[in-house]
Short mmCIF file of C-alpha atoms in Angstrom, two decimals:
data_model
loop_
_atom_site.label_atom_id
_atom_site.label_comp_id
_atom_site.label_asym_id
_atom_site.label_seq_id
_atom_site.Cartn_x
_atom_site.Cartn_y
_atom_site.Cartn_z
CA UNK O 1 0.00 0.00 0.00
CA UNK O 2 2.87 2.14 -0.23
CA UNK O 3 3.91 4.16 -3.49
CA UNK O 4 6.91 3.79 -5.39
CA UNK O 5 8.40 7.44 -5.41
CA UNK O 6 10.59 8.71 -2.60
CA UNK O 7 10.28 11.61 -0.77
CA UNK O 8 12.41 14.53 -1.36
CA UNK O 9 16.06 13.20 -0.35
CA UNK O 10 14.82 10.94 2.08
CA UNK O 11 13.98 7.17 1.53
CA UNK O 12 10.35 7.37 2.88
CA UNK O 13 7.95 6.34 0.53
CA UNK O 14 4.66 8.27 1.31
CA UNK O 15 1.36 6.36 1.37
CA UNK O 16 -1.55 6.90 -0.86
CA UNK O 17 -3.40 8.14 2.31
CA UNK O 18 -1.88 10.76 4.80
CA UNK O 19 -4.12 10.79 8.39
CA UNK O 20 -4.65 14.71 9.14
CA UNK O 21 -5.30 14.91 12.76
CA UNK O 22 -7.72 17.98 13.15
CA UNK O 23 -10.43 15.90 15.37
CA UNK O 24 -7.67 14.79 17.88
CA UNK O 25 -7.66 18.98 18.13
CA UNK O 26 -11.12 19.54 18.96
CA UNK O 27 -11.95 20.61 15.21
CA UNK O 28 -15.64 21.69 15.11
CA UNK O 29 -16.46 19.04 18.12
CA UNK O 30 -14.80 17.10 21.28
CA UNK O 31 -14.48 13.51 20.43
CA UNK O 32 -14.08 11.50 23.73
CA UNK O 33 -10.47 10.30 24.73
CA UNK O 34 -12.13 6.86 23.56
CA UNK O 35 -12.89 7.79 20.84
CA UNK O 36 -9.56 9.44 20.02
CA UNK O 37 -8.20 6.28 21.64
CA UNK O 38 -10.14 4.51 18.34
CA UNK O 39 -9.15 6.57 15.82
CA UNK O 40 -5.21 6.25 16.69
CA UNK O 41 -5.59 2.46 17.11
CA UNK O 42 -7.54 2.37 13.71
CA UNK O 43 -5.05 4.58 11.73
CA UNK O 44 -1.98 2.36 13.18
CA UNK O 45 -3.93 -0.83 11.85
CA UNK O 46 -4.62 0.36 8.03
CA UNK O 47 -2.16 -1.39 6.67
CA UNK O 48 0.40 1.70 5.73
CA UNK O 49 3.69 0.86 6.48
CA UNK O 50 4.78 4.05 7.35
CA UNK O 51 1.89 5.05 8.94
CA UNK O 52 1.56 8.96 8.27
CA UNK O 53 0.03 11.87 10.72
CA UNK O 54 -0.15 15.28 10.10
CA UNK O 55 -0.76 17.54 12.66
CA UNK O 56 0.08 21.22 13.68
CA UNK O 57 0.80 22.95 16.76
CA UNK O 58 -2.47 25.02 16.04
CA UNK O 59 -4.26 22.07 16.04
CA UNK O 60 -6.38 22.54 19.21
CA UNK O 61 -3.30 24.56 20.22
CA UNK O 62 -1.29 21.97 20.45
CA UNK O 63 -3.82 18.97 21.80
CA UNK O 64 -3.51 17.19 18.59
CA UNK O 65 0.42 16.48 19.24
CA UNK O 66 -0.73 15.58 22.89
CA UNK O 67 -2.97 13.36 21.82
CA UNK O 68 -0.81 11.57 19.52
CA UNK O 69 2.08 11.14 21.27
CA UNK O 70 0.03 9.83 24.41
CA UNK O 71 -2.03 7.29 21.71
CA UNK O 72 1.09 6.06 20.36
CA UNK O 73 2.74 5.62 23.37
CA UNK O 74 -0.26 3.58 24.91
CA UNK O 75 0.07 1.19 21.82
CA UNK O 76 3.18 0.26 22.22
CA UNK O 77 4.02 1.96 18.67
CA UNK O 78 8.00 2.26 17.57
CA UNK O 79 8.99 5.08 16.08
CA UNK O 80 10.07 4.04 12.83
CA UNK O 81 6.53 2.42 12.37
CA UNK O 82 5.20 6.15 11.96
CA UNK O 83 6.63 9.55 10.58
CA UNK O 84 4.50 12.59 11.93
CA UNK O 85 4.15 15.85 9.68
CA UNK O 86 4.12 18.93 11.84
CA UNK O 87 2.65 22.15 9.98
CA UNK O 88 5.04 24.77 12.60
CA UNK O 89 4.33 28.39 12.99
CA UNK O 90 2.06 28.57 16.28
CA UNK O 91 3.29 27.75 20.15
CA UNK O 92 1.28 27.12 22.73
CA UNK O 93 0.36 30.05 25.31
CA UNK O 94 -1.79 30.52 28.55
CA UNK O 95 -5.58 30.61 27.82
CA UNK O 96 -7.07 34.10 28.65
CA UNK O 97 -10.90 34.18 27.72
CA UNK O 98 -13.66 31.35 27.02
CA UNK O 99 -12.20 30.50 24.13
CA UNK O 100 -9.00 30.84 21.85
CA UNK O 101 -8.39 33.93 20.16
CA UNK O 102 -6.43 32.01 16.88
CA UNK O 103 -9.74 30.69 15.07
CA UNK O 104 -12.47 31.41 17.72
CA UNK O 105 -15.73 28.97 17.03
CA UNK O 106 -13.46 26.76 15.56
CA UNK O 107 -12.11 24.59 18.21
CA UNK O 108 -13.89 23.18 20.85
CA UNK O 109 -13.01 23.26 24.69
CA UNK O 110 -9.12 24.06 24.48
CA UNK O 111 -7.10 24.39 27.86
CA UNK O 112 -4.67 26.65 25.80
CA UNK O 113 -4.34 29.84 23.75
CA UNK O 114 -1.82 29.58 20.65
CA UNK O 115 0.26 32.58 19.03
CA UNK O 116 2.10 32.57 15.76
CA UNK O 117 5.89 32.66 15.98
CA UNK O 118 7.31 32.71 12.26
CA UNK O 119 10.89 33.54 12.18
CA UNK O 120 14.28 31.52 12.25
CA UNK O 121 14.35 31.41 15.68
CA UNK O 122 10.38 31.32 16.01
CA UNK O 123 10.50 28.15 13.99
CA UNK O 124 12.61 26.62 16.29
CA UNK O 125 10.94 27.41 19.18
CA UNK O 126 7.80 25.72 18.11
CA UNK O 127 9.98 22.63 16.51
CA UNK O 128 10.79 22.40 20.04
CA UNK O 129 7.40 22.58 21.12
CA UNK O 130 6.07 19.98 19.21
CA UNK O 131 8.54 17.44 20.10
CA UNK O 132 7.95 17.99 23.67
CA UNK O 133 4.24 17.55 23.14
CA UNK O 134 4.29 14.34 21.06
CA UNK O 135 6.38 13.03 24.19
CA UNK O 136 8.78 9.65 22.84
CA UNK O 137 7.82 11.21 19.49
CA UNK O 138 9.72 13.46 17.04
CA UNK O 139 8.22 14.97 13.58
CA UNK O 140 9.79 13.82 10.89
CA UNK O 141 8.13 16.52 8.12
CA UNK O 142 8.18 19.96 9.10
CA UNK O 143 6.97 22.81 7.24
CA UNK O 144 5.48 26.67 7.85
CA UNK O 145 2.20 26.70 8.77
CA UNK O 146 -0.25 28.77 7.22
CA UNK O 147 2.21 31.22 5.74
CA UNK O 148 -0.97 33.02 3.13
CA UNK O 149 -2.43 34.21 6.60
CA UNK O 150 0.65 35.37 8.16
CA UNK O 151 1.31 37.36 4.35
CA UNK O 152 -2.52 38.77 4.37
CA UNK O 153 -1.97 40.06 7.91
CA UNK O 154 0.18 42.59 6.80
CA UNK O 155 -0.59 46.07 7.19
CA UNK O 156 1.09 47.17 3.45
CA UNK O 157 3.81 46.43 1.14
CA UNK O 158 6.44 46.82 2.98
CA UNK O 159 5.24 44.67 5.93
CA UNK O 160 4.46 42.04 3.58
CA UNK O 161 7.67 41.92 2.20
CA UNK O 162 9.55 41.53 6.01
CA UNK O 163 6.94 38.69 7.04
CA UNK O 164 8.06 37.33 3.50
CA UNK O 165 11.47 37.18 4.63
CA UNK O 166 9.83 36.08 8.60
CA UNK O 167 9.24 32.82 5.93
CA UNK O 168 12.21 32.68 4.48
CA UNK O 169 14.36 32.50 7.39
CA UNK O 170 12.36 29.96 9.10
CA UNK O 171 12.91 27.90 5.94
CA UNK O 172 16.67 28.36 6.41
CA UNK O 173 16.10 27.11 10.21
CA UNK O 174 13.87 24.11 8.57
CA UNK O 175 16.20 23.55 5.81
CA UNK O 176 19.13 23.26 8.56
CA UNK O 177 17.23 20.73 10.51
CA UNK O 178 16.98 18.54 7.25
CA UNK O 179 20.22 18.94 6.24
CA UNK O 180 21.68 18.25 10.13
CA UNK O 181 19.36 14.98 9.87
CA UNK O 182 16.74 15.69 12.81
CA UNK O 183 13.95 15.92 10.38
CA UNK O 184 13.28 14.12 7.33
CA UNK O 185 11.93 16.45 4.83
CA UNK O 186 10.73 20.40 4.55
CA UNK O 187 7.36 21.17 3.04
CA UNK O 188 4.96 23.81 2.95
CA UNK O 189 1.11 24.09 3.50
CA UNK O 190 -1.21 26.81 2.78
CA UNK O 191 -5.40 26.73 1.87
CA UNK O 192 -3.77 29.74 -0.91
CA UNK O 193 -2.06 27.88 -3.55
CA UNK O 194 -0.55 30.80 -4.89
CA UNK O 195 1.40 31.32 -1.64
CA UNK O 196 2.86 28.01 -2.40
CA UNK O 197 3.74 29.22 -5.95
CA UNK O 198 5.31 32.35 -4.69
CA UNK O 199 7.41 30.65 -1.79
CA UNK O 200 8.70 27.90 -4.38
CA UNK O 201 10.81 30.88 -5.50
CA UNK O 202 12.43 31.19 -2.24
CA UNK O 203 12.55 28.00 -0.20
CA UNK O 204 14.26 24.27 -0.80
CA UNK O 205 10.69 22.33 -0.89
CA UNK O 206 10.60 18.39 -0.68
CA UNK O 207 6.95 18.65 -0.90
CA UNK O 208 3.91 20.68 -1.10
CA UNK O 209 0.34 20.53 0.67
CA UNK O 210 -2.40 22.17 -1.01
CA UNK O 211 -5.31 22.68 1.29
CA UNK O 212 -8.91 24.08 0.13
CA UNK O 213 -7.64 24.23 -3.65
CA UNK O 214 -7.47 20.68 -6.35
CA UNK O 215 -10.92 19.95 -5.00
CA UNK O 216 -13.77 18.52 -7.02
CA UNK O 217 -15.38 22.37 -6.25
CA UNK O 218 -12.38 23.93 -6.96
CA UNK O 219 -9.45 23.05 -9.60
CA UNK O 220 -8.19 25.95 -11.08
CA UNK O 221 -6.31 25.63 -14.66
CA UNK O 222 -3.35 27.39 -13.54
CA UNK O 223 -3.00 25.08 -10.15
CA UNK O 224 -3.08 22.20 -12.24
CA UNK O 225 -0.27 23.57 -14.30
CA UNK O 226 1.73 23.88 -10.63
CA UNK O 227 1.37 20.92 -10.14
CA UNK O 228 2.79 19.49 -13.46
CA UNK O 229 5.76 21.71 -12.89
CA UNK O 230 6.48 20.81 -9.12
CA UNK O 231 5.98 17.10 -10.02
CA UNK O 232 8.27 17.40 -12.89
CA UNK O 233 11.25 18.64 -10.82
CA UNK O 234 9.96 15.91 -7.83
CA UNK O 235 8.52 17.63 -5.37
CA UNK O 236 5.68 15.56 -3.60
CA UNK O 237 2.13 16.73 -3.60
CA UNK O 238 0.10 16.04 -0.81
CA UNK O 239 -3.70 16.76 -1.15
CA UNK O 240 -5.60 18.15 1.60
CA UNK O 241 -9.05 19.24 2.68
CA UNK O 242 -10.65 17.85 -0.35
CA UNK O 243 -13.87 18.74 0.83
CA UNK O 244 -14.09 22.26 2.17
CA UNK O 245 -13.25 21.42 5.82
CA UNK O 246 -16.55 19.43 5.78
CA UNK O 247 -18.59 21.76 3.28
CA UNK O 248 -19.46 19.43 0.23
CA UNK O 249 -20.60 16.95 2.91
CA UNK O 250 -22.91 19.04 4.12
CA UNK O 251 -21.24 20.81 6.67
CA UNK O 252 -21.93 24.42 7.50
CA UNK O 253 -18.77 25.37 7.51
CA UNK O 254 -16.58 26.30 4.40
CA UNK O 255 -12.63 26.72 4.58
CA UNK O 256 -13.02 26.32 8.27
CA UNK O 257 -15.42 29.67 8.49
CA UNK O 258 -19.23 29.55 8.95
CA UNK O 259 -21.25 29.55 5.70
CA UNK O 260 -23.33 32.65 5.29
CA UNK O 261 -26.64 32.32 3.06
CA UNK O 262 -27.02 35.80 2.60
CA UNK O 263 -23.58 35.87 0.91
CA UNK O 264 -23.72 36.04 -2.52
CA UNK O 265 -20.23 34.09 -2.83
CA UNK O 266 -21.75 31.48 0.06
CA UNK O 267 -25.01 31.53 -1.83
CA UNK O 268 -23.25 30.57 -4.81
CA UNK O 269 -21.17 27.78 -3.03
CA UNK O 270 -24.17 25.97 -1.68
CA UNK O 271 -25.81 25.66 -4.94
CA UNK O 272 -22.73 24.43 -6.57
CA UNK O 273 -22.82 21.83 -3.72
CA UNK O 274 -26.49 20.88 -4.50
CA UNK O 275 -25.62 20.23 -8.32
CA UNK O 276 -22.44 17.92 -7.10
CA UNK O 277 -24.39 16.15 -5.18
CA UNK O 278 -27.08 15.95 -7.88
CA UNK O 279 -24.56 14.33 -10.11
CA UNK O 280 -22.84 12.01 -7.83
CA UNK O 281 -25.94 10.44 -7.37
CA UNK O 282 -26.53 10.17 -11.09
CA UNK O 283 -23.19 8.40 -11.45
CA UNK O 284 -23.87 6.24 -8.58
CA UNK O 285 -20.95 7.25 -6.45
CA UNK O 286 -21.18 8.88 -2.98
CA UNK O 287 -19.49 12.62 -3.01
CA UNK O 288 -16.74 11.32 -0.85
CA UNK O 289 -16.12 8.86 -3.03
CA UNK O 290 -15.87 11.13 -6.11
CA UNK O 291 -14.31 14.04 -3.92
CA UNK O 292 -11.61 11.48 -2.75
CA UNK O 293 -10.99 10.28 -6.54
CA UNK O 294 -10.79 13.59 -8.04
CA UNK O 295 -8.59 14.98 -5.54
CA UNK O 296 -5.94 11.90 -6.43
CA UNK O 297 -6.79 12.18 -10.09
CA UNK O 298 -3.71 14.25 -11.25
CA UNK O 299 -0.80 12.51 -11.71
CA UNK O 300 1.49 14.67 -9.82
CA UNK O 301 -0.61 14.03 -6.86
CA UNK O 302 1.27 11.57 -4.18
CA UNK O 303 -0.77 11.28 -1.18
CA UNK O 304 -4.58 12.67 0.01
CA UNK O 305 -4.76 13.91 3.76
CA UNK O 306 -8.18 12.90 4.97
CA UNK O 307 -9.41 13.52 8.43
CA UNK O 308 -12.17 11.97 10.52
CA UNK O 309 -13.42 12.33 14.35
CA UNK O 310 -14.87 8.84 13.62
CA UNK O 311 -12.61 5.73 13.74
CA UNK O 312 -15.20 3.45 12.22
CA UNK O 313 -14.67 5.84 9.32
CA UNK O 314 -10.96 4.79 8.95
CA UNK O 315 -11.46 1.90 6.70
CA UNK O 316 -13.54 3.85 3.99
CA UNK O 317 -10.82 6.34 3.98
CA UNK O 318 -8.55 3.48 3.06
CA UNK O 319 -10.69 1.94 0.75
CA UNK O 320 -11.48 5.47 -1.00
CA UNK O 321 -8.28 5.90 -1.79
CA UNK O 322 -8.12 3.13 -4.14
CA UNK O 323 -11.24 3.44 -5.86
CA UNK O 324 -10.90 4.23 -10.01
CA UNK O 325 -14.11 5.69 -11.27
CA UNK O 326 -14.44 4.83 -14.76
CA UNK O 327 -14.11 7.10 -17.47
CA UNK O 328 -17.69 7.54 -18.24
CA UNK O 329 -18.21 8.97 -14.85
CA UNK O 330 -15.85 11.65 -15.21
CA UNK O 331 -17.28 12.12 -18.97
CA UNK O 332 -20.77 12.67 -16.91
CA UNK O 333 -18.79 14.95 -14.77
CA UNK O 334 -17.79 16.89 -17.23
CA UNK O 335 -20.90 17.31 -19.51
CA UNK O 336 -22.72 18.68 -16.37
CA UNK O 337 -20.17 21.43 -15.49
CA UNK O 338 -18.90 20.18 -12.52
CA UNK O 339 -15.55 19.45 -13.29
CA UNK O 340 -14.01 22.37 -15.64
CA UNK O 341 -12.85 21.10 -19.33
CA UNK O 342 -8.96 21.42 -19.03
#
């Protein structure tokens, strides 16, 4: 179940499937310590050999490394049986209020507050962090966390351009970790592709991970033609939030923000959701299992991240990711507008 391409200038060959570990974060809802118990046990018997985790230190401000390293621990798990991605950029600090200030209505019943800390030696502060929170533990991908937000927070030009170089130099501090052998490989993630595109220009990637942006919704010409060029020079691709953090599933929230009716761009979204859902159920496929497909259909794509509070939802993740439609389902697709004629 593994794939045949390295990583970067590492020998780790990345699985189809990458296990994003938002719910172990509080992500929208608090699953029980059972239940995060389950999912942990469930993603360490899929089969994967590595088994792969992504997490962040924003993830329920840091819970989600908690939660893993304490899981693994409690099964026993070596570390060379799993390789843990941690998206850096945010520490832990003392919570002040009834809930965080980072993404407020986002995450559910945190103990902690987190800040950003993007610089060289920011990025090695929360490095730090992490590996003290996943406990026996160490990440073996690192990357700069949400680096589009930390560029649209700036006040004007010339801000922007010293948080760009806030990203560069944590990339040098990344870059020296890979290079000294602590970590693996150096990535980037960002829900604005063309952050990724613009940071390619600057930083030493071994792989990418779009979030929000190849998505059965959303799969813009010019993204695909990133993708063919990263690919090309071997850079891996990992896939994430294929669905809209929940949206074409019928959440009510899209890109991890509530969905407004009134909207006109909202309004818009939800009846592009209604007509994907009309056709998935004219080709007789579920919209996760078309969602999943599509968002492994380019070539350059490596790995999907999929995430789930659920661990009796595991095995369909696993079995999603090897599902081929055939062709005349994506000619269906097509003829009804919901996938864009490249």
């Amino acid at each position: 179940m593994g794939n045949d391409q390295t990583l970067g200038k590492t020998a780790l060959k990345l699985p189809k499937l990458v296990f994003g570990a938002t719910s172990l974060g509080n992500l929208f809802q608090q699953p029980s310590d059972s239940e995060k118990s389950a999912i942990v046990r469930a993603w360490m018997q899929s089969g994967f050999s590595p088994v792969v985790i992504d997490s962040a230190g924003k993830y329920g401000a840091g819970l989600s490394l908690e939660v893993i390293g304490r899981e693994l621990q409690a099964l026993g798990v070596e570390p060379h049986e799993v390789v843990i991605s941690n998206k850096l950029g945010w520490r832990r600090i003392p919570l002040s209020g009834p809930e965080p200030t980072f993404e407020p209505g986002v995450w559910i019943n945190l103990a902690h507050d987190a800040i950003q800390d993007i610089s060289y030696d920011g990025i090695l502060r929360c490095w730090d962090e992490g590996n003290q929170l996943l406990g026996g533990y160490q990440a073996g991908l690192v990357s700069v966390h949400d680096p589009d937000e930390y560029l649209d927070a700036a006040s004007n030009a010339q801000d922007r351009e010293q948080r760009l170089k806030d990203i560069v130099a944590a990339y040098r501090g990344l870059c020296e970790l890979r290079d000294a052998g602590k970590v693996l490989a150096v990535g980037v993630g960002a829900k604005n592709w063309r952050v990724i595109q613009e940071l390619d220009q600057h930083c030493d990637f071994d792989w990418v991970m779009f979030a929000n942006s190849f998505t059965i919704l959303e799969h813009p010409k010019e993204l695909v033609l990133l993708i063919d060029r990263l690919a090309a020079r071997g850079v891996a691709v990992i896939n994430s939030a294929l669905f809209h953090g929940g949206f074409l599933l019928g959440g009510d929230f899209y890109n991890y923000r509530p969905i407004a009716p009134d909207d006109p761009a909202d309004a818009q979204r939800l009846l592009a959701r209604k007509a994907i859902q009309q056709a998935c159920a004219e080709v007789g496929y579920s919209m996760f299992e078309v969602g999943v497909a599509f968002g492994m259909s380019h070539p350059g794509i490596r790995s999907v991240a999929l995430s789930s509070s659920r661990a009796d939802r595991v095995a369909d993740h696993v079995a999603a990711v090897d599902i081929e439609l055939p062709q005349d389902v994506w000619k269906r697709l097509r003829d009804v507008g919901v996938i864009q004629a490249s």
